[in-house]
Amino acid sequence: MPFDPFIVLLLGTVGLAALFPARDTAADVSSGASTAAIALLFFLYGTRLSTREAVEGMKHWRLHGTVLACTFVVFPLLGLAARGLVPVLLTQPLYNGLLFLTLVPSTVQSSIAFTSIARGNVPAAIAAGSFSSLIGIVVTPLLAASLLGSSGGFSAHSLVEIVLQLLVPFVAGQVLRRWIGAFVTRHKKVLSLVDRGSILLVVYTAFSEGMVQGIWHQVSVARLGALLAVEAVLLAVLLTLTWYGARALGFGREDRIAIQFAGSKKSLASGLPMAGVLFGTHASLAVLPLMLFHQMQLMVCAVIAKRRARDPEAAGETAEESEVTRPSAGATRTAVGTATHSG
């Protein structure tokens, strides 16, 4: 049962914000630094995503269309259905965060890792996660504006901020990739620290604002337990739907594995900066459901991936078939290194 070390850092950052929230001038400095960090984060995303590989990956359009439908259609519909749980199980702010969770793009790295463990279609998982992250930069804010509106704590002005803080830096990264892409690839380990540091800064700023406003008085232990139960049901529904739905659509075993892991996950790395821009002072509760869901999906999918690797279909493969249909461990690591870092 894996526990993401980054979650420990996130929780530590939340604790730091609870004990020492940024106030007055410090809050202004923290907010400005957070804005710059988000722009840098998406600039680096743009430099990492290979346009050529993304275009090549579009050839498997049925698989990618299925993943995108799960991510941006099925997930949001289930999020809207959960509206009936307010106020019996969830408060309105927690529900807003849950609905935002359903609008976030899929992950890249964890989808690739679990697909590889389960002996699935790793290149398809790379392309599907990359497409989801790319499309999510535009689709997630638009869905949030239409489904959450003013109840989410943001207005149409937030969409302008999304364009300036997320889309423009991302496009700039794509344009400059030709000249700095190799440098980014060579220093990906160091730059990954910049990624995570930027996200931690966003979380600290959001939770500091929440502490100053006393927003945590709205959350009780019972409400958090209810939120966890709702998210467990949400994850179970998507894992079941992506697996059996993909089989009904005629996909083979390897493609079904890629669809299940890419179509049932949500990206913490993409979602946190977006929430910081979209929700502003309301971001602290908005990101809580996403943080909990992220850890839950890692734990559950790790178990499923190991079982998929031992199922009869996987065990029946010969060594020669495995060599042809699956990339080697080294190739997989190379592919992971070129993928967008999405948590």
mmCIF file of C-alpha atoms in Angstrom:
data_model
loop_
_atom_site.group_PDB
_atom_site.id
_atom_site.type_symbol
_atom_site.label_atom_id
_atom_site.label_comp_id
_atom_site.label_asym_id
_atom_site.label_seq_id
_atom_site.Cartn_x
_atom_site.Cartn_y
_atom_site.Cartn_z
ATOM 1 C CA MET A 1 0.000 0.000 0.000
ATOM 2 C CA PRO A 2 2.018 2.992 -1.219
ATOM 3 C CA PHE A 3 1.964 6.329 0.548
ATOM 4 C CA ASP A 4 3.092 9.185 -1.639
ATOM 5 C CA PRO A 5 5.929 11.062 0.160
ATOM 6 C CA PHE A 6 4.677 14.214 -1.506
ATOM 7 C CA ILE A 7 1.435 13.869 0.476
ATOM 8 C CA VAL A 8 3.534 14.038 3.659
ATOM 9 C CA LEU A 9 5.056 17.308 2.415
ATOM 10 C CA LEU A 10 1.609 18.631 1.540
ATOM 11 C CA LEU A 11 0.266 17.778 4.984
ATOM 12 C CA GLY A 12 3.330 19.381 6.545
ATOM 13 C CA THR A 13 2.683 22.512 4.491
ATOM 14 C CA VAL A 14 -0.940 22.569 5.646
ATOM 15 C CA GLY A 15 0.280 22.264 9.255
ATOM 16 C CA LEU A 16 2.744 25.098 8.713
ATOM 17 C CA ALA A 17 -0.027 27.296 7.317
ATOM 18 C CA ALA A 18 -2.211 26.421 10.306
ATOM 19 C CA LEU A 19 0.486 27.404 12.813
ATOM 20 C CA PHE A 20 2.082 30.288 10.929
ATOM 21 C CA PRO A 21 -0.327 31.635 8.305
ATOM 22 C CA ALA A 22 0.855 34.471 6.092
ATOM 23 C CA ARG A 23 -0.801 37.751 7.067
ATOM 24 C CA ASP A 24 -0.846 41.330 5.773
ATOM 25 C CA THR A 25 2.403 42.070 3.872
ATOM 26 C CA ALA A 26 3.561 38.456 4.128
ATOM 27 C CA ALA A 27 0.271 37.357 2.572
ATOM 28 C CA ASP A 28 0.771 39.765 -0.349
ATOM 29 C CA VAL A 29 4.307 38.472 -0.902
ATOM 30 C CA SER A 30 3.134 34.852 -0.655
ATOM 31 C CA SER A 31 0.306 35.486 -3.114
ATOM 32 C CA GLY A 32 2.638 37.134 -5.640
ATOM 33 C CA ALA A 33 5.184 34.337 -5.320
ATOM 34 C CA SER A 34 2.431 31.761 -5.741
ATOM 35 C CA THR A 35 1.251 33.435 -8.957
ATOM 36 C CA ALA A 36 4.791 33.416 -10.368
ATOM 37 C CA ALA A 37 5.297 29.786 -9.276
ATOM 38 C CA ILE A 38 2.133 28.656 -11.059
ATOM 39 C CA ALA A 39 3.235 30.376 -14.285
ATOM 40 C CA LEU A 40 6.673 28.743 -14.034
ATOM 41 C CA LEU A 41 5.086 25.361 -13.351
ATOM 42 C CA PHE A 42 2.992 25.426 -16.513
ATOM 43 C CA PHE A 43 5.867 26.828 -18.543
ATOM 44 C CA LEU A 44 7.877 23.741 -17.569
ATOM 45 C CA TYR A 45 4.903 21.522 -18.443
ATOM 46 C CA GLY A 46 4.940 23.062 -21.918
ATOM 47 C CA THR A 47 8.662 22.438 -22.398
ATOM 48 C CA ARG A 48 8.288 18.764 -21.444
ATOM 49 C CA LEU A 49 5.352 17.769 -23.640
ATOM 50 C CA SER A 50 6.581 16.560 -27.017
ATOM 51 C CA THR A 51 4.219 17.858 -29.701
ATOM 52 C CA ARG A 52 5.422 15.219 -32.163
ATOM 53 C CA GLU A 53 4.753 12.368 -29.746
ATOM 54 C CA ALA A 54 1.328 13.782 -28.950
ATOM 55 C CA VAL A 55 0.431 13.925 -32.655
ATOM 56 C CA GLU A 56 1.683 10.373 -33.163
ATOM 57 C CA GLY A 57 -0.327 9.184 -30.201
ATOM 58 C CA MET A 58 -3.550 10.528 -31.728
ATOM 59 C CA LYS A 59 -3.541 7.536 -34.088
ATOM 60 C CA HIS A 60 -5.114 5.496 -31.286
ATOM 61 C CA TRP A 61 -8.028 7.907 -31.199
ATOM 62 C CA ARG A 62 -10.657 5.467 -29.864
ATOM 63 C CA LEU A 63 -8.635 4.784 -26.730
ATOM 64 C CA HIS A 64 -7.870 8.445 -26.090
ATOM 65 C CA GLY A 65 -11.459 9.445 -26.770
ATOM 66 C CA THR A 66 -12.610 6.884 -24.202
ATOM 67 C CA VAL A 67 -10.182 8.212 -21.559
ATOM 68 C CA LEU A 68 -11.178 11.823 -22.223
ATOM 69 C CA ALA A 69 -14.874 10.900 -22.025
ATOM 70 C CA CYS A 70 -14.310 9.289 -18.620
ATOM 71 C CA THR A 71 -12.246 12.249 -17.398
ATOM 72 C CA PHE A 72 -14.343 15.162 -18.620
ATOM 73 C CA VAL A 73 -17.836 13.668 -19.061
ATOM 74 C CA VAL A 74 -18.455 10.701 -16.749
ATOM 75 C CA PHE A 75 -16.548 12.138 -13.776
ATOM 76 C CA PRO A 76 -18.373 15.520 -13.919
ATOM 77 C CA LEU A 77 -21.761 13.822 -14.283
ATOM 78 C CA LEU A 78 -21.103 11.815 -11.131
ATOM 79 C CA GLY A 79 -19.954 15.011 -9.439
ATOM 80 C CA LEU A 80 -23.223 16.699 -10.347
ATOM 81 C CA ALA A 81 -25.168 13.686 -9.060
ATOM 82 C CA ALA A 82 -23.427 14.096 -5.695
ATOM 83 C CA ARG A 83 -25.199 17.453 -5.297
ATOM 84 C CA GLY A 84 -27.981 15.540 -3.573
ATOM 85 C CA LEU A 85 -25.612 14.804 -0.684
ATOM 86 C CA VAL A 86 -25.693 18.473 0.404
ATOM 87 C CA PRO A 87 -26.296 19.242 3.263
ATOM 88 C CA VAL A 88 -26.912 15.751 4.661
ATOM 89 C CA LEU A 89 -23.357 14.427 4.164
ATOM 90 C CA LEU A 90 -21.365 17.292 2.671
ATOM 91 C CA THR A 91 -21.257 21.008 3.259
ATOM 92 C CA GLN A 92 -21.498 23.298 0.229
ATOM 93 C CA PRO A 93 -17.748 24.191 0.292
ATOM 94 C CA LEU A 94 -16.762 20.506 0.478
ATOM 95 C CA TYR A 95 -19.153 19.687 -2.352
ATOM 96 C CA ASN A 96 -17.625 22.481 -4.457
ATOM 97 C CA GLY A 97 -14.232 20.882 -3.879
ATOM 98 C CA LEU A 98 -15.600 17.438 -4.776
ATOM 99 C CA LEU A 99 -17.142 18.757 -7.976
ATOM 100 C CA PHE A 100 -13.889 20.523 -8.867
ATOM 101 C CA LEU A 101 -12.069 17.220 -8.309
ATOM 102 C CA THR A 102 -14.222 15.600 -11.006
ATOM 103 C CA LEU A 103 -13.226 18.328 -13.502
ATOM 104 C CA VAL A 104 -9.436 17.980 -13.123
ATOM 105 C CA PRO A 105 -7.409 16.223 -15.870
ATOM 106 C CA SER A 106 -5.928 12.757 -15.495
ATOM 107 C CA THR A 107 -2.437 11.965 -14.230
ATOM 108 C CA VAL A 108 0.557 11.008 -16.347
ATOM 109 C CA GLN A 109 3.287 9.421 -14.239
ATOM 110 C CA SER A 110 1.183 7.259 -11.934
ATOM 111 C CA SER A 111 -0.970 6.093 -14.862
ATOM 112 C CA ILE A 112 2.180 5.040 -16.701
ATOM 113 C CA ALA A 113 3.649 3.319 -13.654
ATOM 114 C CA PHE A 114 0.530 1.284 -12.851
ATOM 115 C CA THR A 115 -0.065 0.434 -16.516
ATOM 116 C CA SER A 116 3.501 -0.871 -16.726
ATOM 117 C CA ILE A 117 3.142 -2.950 -13.556
ATOM 118 C CA ALA A 118 -0.114 -4.457 -14.849
ATOM 119 C CA ARG A 119 1.469 -5.228 -18.238
ATOM 120 C CA GLY A 120 -0.732 -2.852 -20.169
ATOM 121 C CA ASN A 121 -0.246 -0.504 -23.107
ATOM 122 C CA VAL A 122 2.345 1.921 -21.702
ATOM 123 C CA PRO A 123 2.693 4.183 -24.803
ATOM 124 C CA ALA A 124 -1.086 4.611 -24.827
ATOM 125 C CA ALA A 125 -1.054 5.565 -21.146
ATOM 126 C CA ILE A 126 1.639 8.179 -21.839
ATOM 127 C CA ALA A 127 -0.325 9.706 -24.711
ATOM 128 C CA ALA A 128 -3.682 9.557 -22.893
ATOM 129 C CA GLY A 129 -2.311 11.278 -19.797
ATOM 130 C CA SER A 130 -0.544 13.921 -21.870
ATOM 131 C CA PHE A 131 -3.676 14.683 -23.914
ATOM 132 C CA SER A 132 -5.741 14.939 -20.758
ATOM 133 C CA SER A 133 -3.287 17.383 -19.147
ATOM 134 C CA LEU A 134 -3.119 19.489 -22.309
ATOM 135 C CA ILE A 135 -6.876 19.629 -22.866
ATOM 136 C CA GLY A 136 -7.530 20.155 -19.166
ATOM 137 C CA ILE A 137 -5.785 23.535 -19.221
ATOM 138 C CA VAL A 138 -8.726 24.812 -21.275
ATOM 139 C CA VAL A 139 -11.562 22.406 -20.446
ATOM 140 C CA THR A 140 -11.241 22.347 -16.631
ATOM 141 C CA PRO A 141 -11.666 26.128 -16.156
ATOM 142 C CA LEU A 142 -14.561 26.216 -18.627
ATOM 143 C CA LEU A 143 -16.334 23.352 -16.881
ATOM 144 C CA ALA A 144 -15.679 24.929 -13.485
ATOM 145 C CA ALA A 145 -17.143 28.237 -14.651
ATOM 146 C CA SER A 146 -20.272 26.593 -16.058
ATOM 147 C CA LEU A 147 -20.905 24.013 -13.312
ATOM 148 C CA LEU A 148 -19.742 25.894 -10.229
ATOM 149 C CA GLY A 149 -20.222 29.526 -11.190
ATOM 150 C CA SER A 150 -20.378 32.042 -8.385
ATOM 151 C CA SER A 151 -20.999 29.289 -5.805
ATOM 152 C CA GLY A 152 -17.405 28.209 -6.286
ATOM 153 C CA GLY A 153 -16.072 31.584 -5.245
ATOM 154 C CA PHE A 154 -14.847 32.771 -8.647
ATOM 155 C CA SER A 155 -16.145 34.747 -11.625
ATOM 156 C CA ALA A 156 -15.450 35.203 -15.314
ATOM 157 C CA HIS A 157 -12.355 37.197 -14.316
ATOM 158 C CA SER A 158 -10.863 33.909 -13.144
ATOM 159 C CA LEU A 159 -10.909 32.632 -16.719
ATOM 160 C CA VAL A 160 -8.755 35.582 -17.777
ATOM 161 C CA GLU A 161 -6.335 34.731 -14.979
ATOM 162 C CA ILE A 162 -6.283 31.097 -16.140
ATOM 163 C CA VAL A 163 -5.286 32.216 -19.636
ATOM 164 C CA LEU A 164 -2.536 34.492 -18.322
ATOM 165 C CA GLN A 165 -1.174 32.213 -15.589
ATOM 166 C CA LEU A 166 -1.626 28.777 -17.167
ATOM 167 C CA LEU A 167 -2.285 28.798 -20.891
ATOM 168 C CA VAL A 168 0.132 31.548 -21.955
ATOM 169 C CA PRO A 169 3.126 30.059 -20.048
ATOM 170 C CA PHE A 170 2.265 26.583 -21.358
ATOM 171 C CA VAL A 171 2.168 27.800 -24.979
ATOM 172 C CA ALA A 172 5.428 29.697 -24.404
ATOM 173 C CA GLY A 173 7.012 26.486 -23.156
ATOM 174 C CA GLN A 174 5.832 24.637 -26.265
ATOM 175 C CA VAL A 175 7.248 27.354 -28.524
ATOM 176 C CA LEU A 176 10.613 27.441 -26.733
ATOM 177 C CA ARG A 177 10.827 23.647 -26.403
ATOM 178 C CA ARG A 178 12.837 23.495 -29.624
ATOM 179 C CA TRP A 179 15.682 25.412 -27.977
ATOM 180 C CA ILE A 180 15.450 24.501 -24.285
ATOM 181 C CA GLY A 181 13.764 21.069 -24.396
ATOM 182 C CA ALA A 182 17.071 19.205 -24.216
ATOM 183 C CA PHE A 183 18.192 21.293 -21.227
ATOM 184 C CA VAL A 184 14.928 20.576 -19.399
ATOM 185 C CA THR A 185 15.273 16.850 -20.088
ATOM 186 C CA ARG A 186 18.879 16.765 -18.816
ATOM 187 C CA HIS A 187 17.934 18.534 -15.597
ATOM 188 C CA LYS A 188 14.522 16.958 -15.033
ATOM 189 C CA LYS A 189 15.404 15.804 -11.502
ATOM 190 C CA VAL A 190 16.348 19.288 -10.376
ATOM 191 C CA LEU A 191 13.399 20.872 -12.140
ATOM 192 C CA SER A 192 11.028 18.354 -10.562
ATOM 193 C CA LEU A 193 11.986 19.945 -7.238
ATOM 194 C CA VAL A 194 10.920 23.277 -8.710
ATOM 195 C CA ASP A 195 7.595 21.650 -9.677
ATOM 196 C CA ARG A 196 6.915 20.369 -6.216
ATOM 197 C CA GLY A 197 8.176 23.495 -4.510
ATOM 198 C CA SER A 198 5.771 25.556 -6.626
ATOM 199 C CA ILE A 199 2.842 23.338 -5.658
ATOM 200 C CA LEU A 200 3.762 23.504 -1.970
ATOM 201 C CA LEU A 201 3.869 27.295 -2.192
ATOM 202 C CA VAL A 202 0.396 27.316 -3.769
ATOM 203 C CA VAL A 203 -0.919 25.078 -0.979
ATOM 204 C CA TYR A 204 0.672 27.229 1.748
ATOM 205 C CA THR A 205 -0.849 30.389 0.284
ATOM 206 C CA ALA A 206 -4.306 28.841 -0.066
ATOM 207 C CA PHE A 207 -4.410 27.349 3.413
ATOM 208 C CA SER A 208 -2.968 30.506 4.973
ATOM 209 C CA GLU A 209 -5.847 32.487 3.516
ATOM 210 C CA GLY A 210 -8.256 29.864 4.818
ATOM 211 C CA MET A 211 -6.818 30.082 8.316
ATOM 212 C CA VAL A 212 -7.017 33.874 8.374
ATOM 213 C CA GLN A 213 -10.671 33.699 7.354
ATOM 214 C CA GLY A 214 -11.469 30.955 9.879
ATOM 215 C CA ILE A 215 -12.705 28.665 7.120
ATOM 216 C CA TRP A 216 -11.727 25.483 9.006
ATOM 217 C CA HIS A 217 -14.567 25.948 11.451
ATOM 218 C CA GLN A 218 -16.793 24.707 8.613
ATOM 219 C CA VAL A 219 -15.225 21.208 8.609
ATOM 220 C CA SER A 220 -15.821 18.521 11.233
ATOM 221 C CA VAL A 221 -14.390 15.018 11.585
ATOM 222 C CA ALA A 222 -17.768 13.562 10.628
ATOM 223 C CA ARG A 223 -17.855 15.642 7.437
ATOM 224 C CA LEU A 224 -14.341 14.497 6.518
ATOM 225 C CA GLY A 225 -15.368 10.878 7.064
ATOM 226 C CA ALA A 226 -18.387 11.374 4.835
ATOM 227 C CA LEU A 227 -16.173 12.961 2.178
ATOM 228 C CA LEU A 228 -13.815 9.972 2.234
ATOM 229 C CA ALA A 229 -16.743 7.561 1.867
ATOM 230 C CA VAL A 230 -18.154 9.509 -1.090
ATOM 231 C CA GLU A 231 -14.753 9.581 -2.788
ATOM 232 C CA ALA A 232 -14.308 5.832 -2.236
ATOM 233 C CA VAL A 233 -17.608 5.201 -4.022
ATOM 234 C CA LEU A 234 -16.623 7.602 -6.811
ATOM 235 C CA LEU A 235 -13.312 5.815 -7.367
ATOM 236 C CA ALA A 236 -14.946 2.369 -7.271
ATOM 237 C CA VAL A 237 -17.532 3.390 -9.874
ATOM 238 C CA LEU A 238 -14.882 4.750 -12.267
ATOM 239 C CA LEU A 239 -12.566 1.749 -11.859
ATOM 240 C CA THR A 240 -15.450 -0.609 -12.595
ATOM 241 C CA LEU A 241 -16.817 1.431 -15.472
ATOM 242 C CA THR A 242 -13.459 1.889 -17.210
ATOM 243 C CA TRP A 243 -12.606 -1.820 -16.990
ATOM 244 C CA TYR A 244 -15.903 -3.388 -18.054
ATOM 245 C CA GLY A 245 -16.911 -0.497 -20.291
ATOM 246 C CA ALA A 246 -13.655 -0.790 -22.242
ATOM 247 C CA ARG A 247 -14.298 -4.505 -22.703
ATOM 248 C CA ALA A 248 -17.807 -3.777 -23.999
ATOM 249 C CA LEU A 249 -16.258 -1.353 -26.510
ATOM 250 C CA GLY A 250 -14.033 -4.137 -27.840
ATOM 251 C CA PHE A 251 -10.649 -3.095 -26.466
ATOM 252 C CA GLY A 252 -7.995 -5.727 -25.794
ATOM 253 C CA ARG A 253 -6.514 -6.434 -22.384
ATOM 254 C CA GLU A 254 -3.522 -4.072 -22.661
ATOM 255 C CA ASP A 255 -5.674 -1.188 -23.868
ATOM 256 C CA ARG A 256 -8.247 -1.840 -21.146
ATOM 257 C CA ILE A 257 -5.530 -1.552 -18.511
ATOM 258 C CA ALA A 258 -4.374 1.793 -19.921
ATOM 259 C CA ILE A 259 -7.971 3.038 -20.051
ATOM 260 C CA GLN A 260 -8.672 1.935 -16.478
ATOM 261 C CA PHE A 261 -5.653 3.629 -14.942
ATOM 262 C CA ALA A 262 -5.712 6.789 -17.090
ATOM 263 C CA GLY A 263 -9.492 7.173 -17.003
ATOM 264 C CA SER A 264 -10.032 6.753 -13.261
ATOM 265 C CA LYS A 265 -7.392 9.146 -11.909
ATOM 266 C CA LYS A 266 -7.149 12.841 -11.199
ATOM 267 C CA SER A 267 -3.967 14.918 -11.248
ATOM 268 C CA LEU A 268 -2.916 16.588 -8.022
ATOM 269 C CA ALA A 269 -0.106 18.504 -9.748
ATOM 270 C CA SER A 270 -2.469 20.055 -12.308
ATOM 271 C CA GLY A 271 -5.440 20.478 -10.004
ATOM 272 C CA LEU A 272 -3.755 22.342 -7.142
ATOM 273 C CA PRO A 273 -2.425 25.272 -9.227
ATOM 274 C CA MET A 274 -5.735 25.530 -11.104
ATOM 275 C CA ALA A 275 -7.663 25.657 -7.840
ATOM 276 C CA GLY A 276 -5.346 28.384 -6.574
ATOM 277 C CA VAL A 277 -6.192 30.519 -9.606
ATOM 278 C CA LEU A 278 -9.893 29.674 -9.862
ATOM 279 C CA PHE A 279 -10.944 29.759 -6.218
ATOM 280 C CA GLY A 280 -8.574 32.327 -4.736
ATOM 281 C CA THR A 281 -9.349 32.716 -1.024
ATOM 282 C CA HIS A 282 -11.684 29.707 -1.166
ATOM 283 C CA ALA A 283 -8.973 27.377 -2.474
ATOM 284 C CA SER A 284 -8.143 25.754 0.871
ATOM 285 C CA LEU A 285 -11.336 23.700 1.092
ATOM 286 C CA ALA A 286 -11.534 23.320 -2.680
ATOM 287 C CA VAL A 287 -8.274 21.342 -2.823
ATOM 288 C CA LEU A 288 -8.944 19.142 0.216
ATOM 289 C CA PRO A 289 -11.078 16.550 -1.673
ATOM 290 C CA LEU A 290 -8.434 16.361 -4.414
ATOM 291 C CA MET A 291 -5.617 15.741 -1.920
ATOM 292 C CA LEU A 292 -7.575 12.923 -0.258
ATOM 293 C CA PHE A 293 -8.622 11.376 -3.581
ATOM 294 C CA HIS A 294 -5.039 11.451 -4.846
ATOM 295 C CA GLN A 295 -3.762 9.292 -1.995
ATOM 296 C CA MET A 296 -6.761 6.963 -2.214
ATOM 297 C CA GLN A 297 -6.293 6.356 -5.936
ATOM 298 C CA LEU A 298 -2.600 5.531 -5.443
ATOM 299 C CA MET A 299 -3.316 2.931 -2.765
ATOM 300 C CA VAL A 300 -6.202 1.251 -4.589
ATOM 301 C CA CYS A 301 -4.605 1.274 -8.041
ATOM 302 C CA ALA A 302 -1.350 -0.211 -6.686
ATOM 303 C CA VAL A 303 -3.281 -3.255 -5.481
ATOM 304 C CA ILE A 304 -5.221 -3.556 -8.758
ATOM 305 C CA ALA A 305 -2.062 -3.231 -10.873
ATOM 306 C CA LYS A 306 -0.353 -6.083 -9.031
ATOM 307 C CA ARG A 307 -3.412 -8.301 -9.426
ATOM 308 C CA ARG A 308 -3.682 -7.467 -13.123
ATOM 309 C CA ALA A 309 -0.059 -8.575 -13.546
ATOM 310 C CA ARG A 310 -0.962 -11.972 -12.091
ATOM 311 C CA ASP A 311 -4.249 -12.575 -13.903
ATOM 312 C CA PRO A 312 -4.548 -15.570 -16.306
ATOM 313 C CA GLU A 313 -4.268 -13.448 -19.445
ATOM 314 C CA ALA A 314 -0.974 -11.919 -18.284
ATOM 315 C CA ALA A 315 0.369 -15.248 -17.038
ATOM 316 C CA GLY A 316 -0.419 -16.852 -20.392
ATOM 317 C CA GLU A 317 1.885 -14.573 -22.319
ATOM 318 C CA THR A 318 5.114 -16.086 -23.537
ATOM 319 C CA ALA A 319 8.441 -14.368 -23.063
ATOM 320 C CA GLU A 320 8.596 -13.655 -26.787
ATOM 321 C CA GLU A 321 5.130 -12.065 -26.830
ATOM 322 C CA SER A 322 5.981 -9.981 -23.793
ATOM 323 C CA GLU A 323 9.134 -8.683 -25.492
ATOM 324 C CA VAL A 324 7.167 -7.643 -28.575
ATOM 325 C CA THR A 325 4.049 -6.177 -26.944
ATOM 326 C CA ARG A 326 5.592 -4.484 -23.907
ATOM 327 C CA PRO A 327 8.464 -2.047 -23.685
ATOM 328 C CA SER A 328 11.397 -3.030 -21.555
ATOM 329 C CA ALA A 329 11.850 -1.593 -18.087
ATOM 330 C CA GLY A 330 14.485 0.767 -19.448
ATOM 331 C CA ALA A 331 12.219 1.900 -22.274
ATOM 332 C CA THR A 332 9.422 2.467 -19.806
ATOM 333 C CA ARG A 333 11.670 4.582 -17.610
ATOM 334 C CA THR A 334 12.708 6.590 -20.680
ATOM 335 C CA ALA A 335 9.078 7.126 -21.620
ATOM 336 C CA VAL A 336 8.241 8.213 -18.107
ATOM 337 C CA GLY A 337 11.092 10.678 -18.164
ATOM 338 C CA THR A 338 9.733 12.352 -21.304
ATOM 339 C CA ALA A 339 6.174 12.523 -20.032
ATOM 340 C CA THR A 340 4.632 15.519 -18.357
ATOM 341 C CA HIS A 341 5.139 15.477 -14.580
ATOM 342 C CA SER A 342 1.605 15.290 -13.235
ATOM 343 C CA GLY A 343 1.912 13.773 -9.802
#
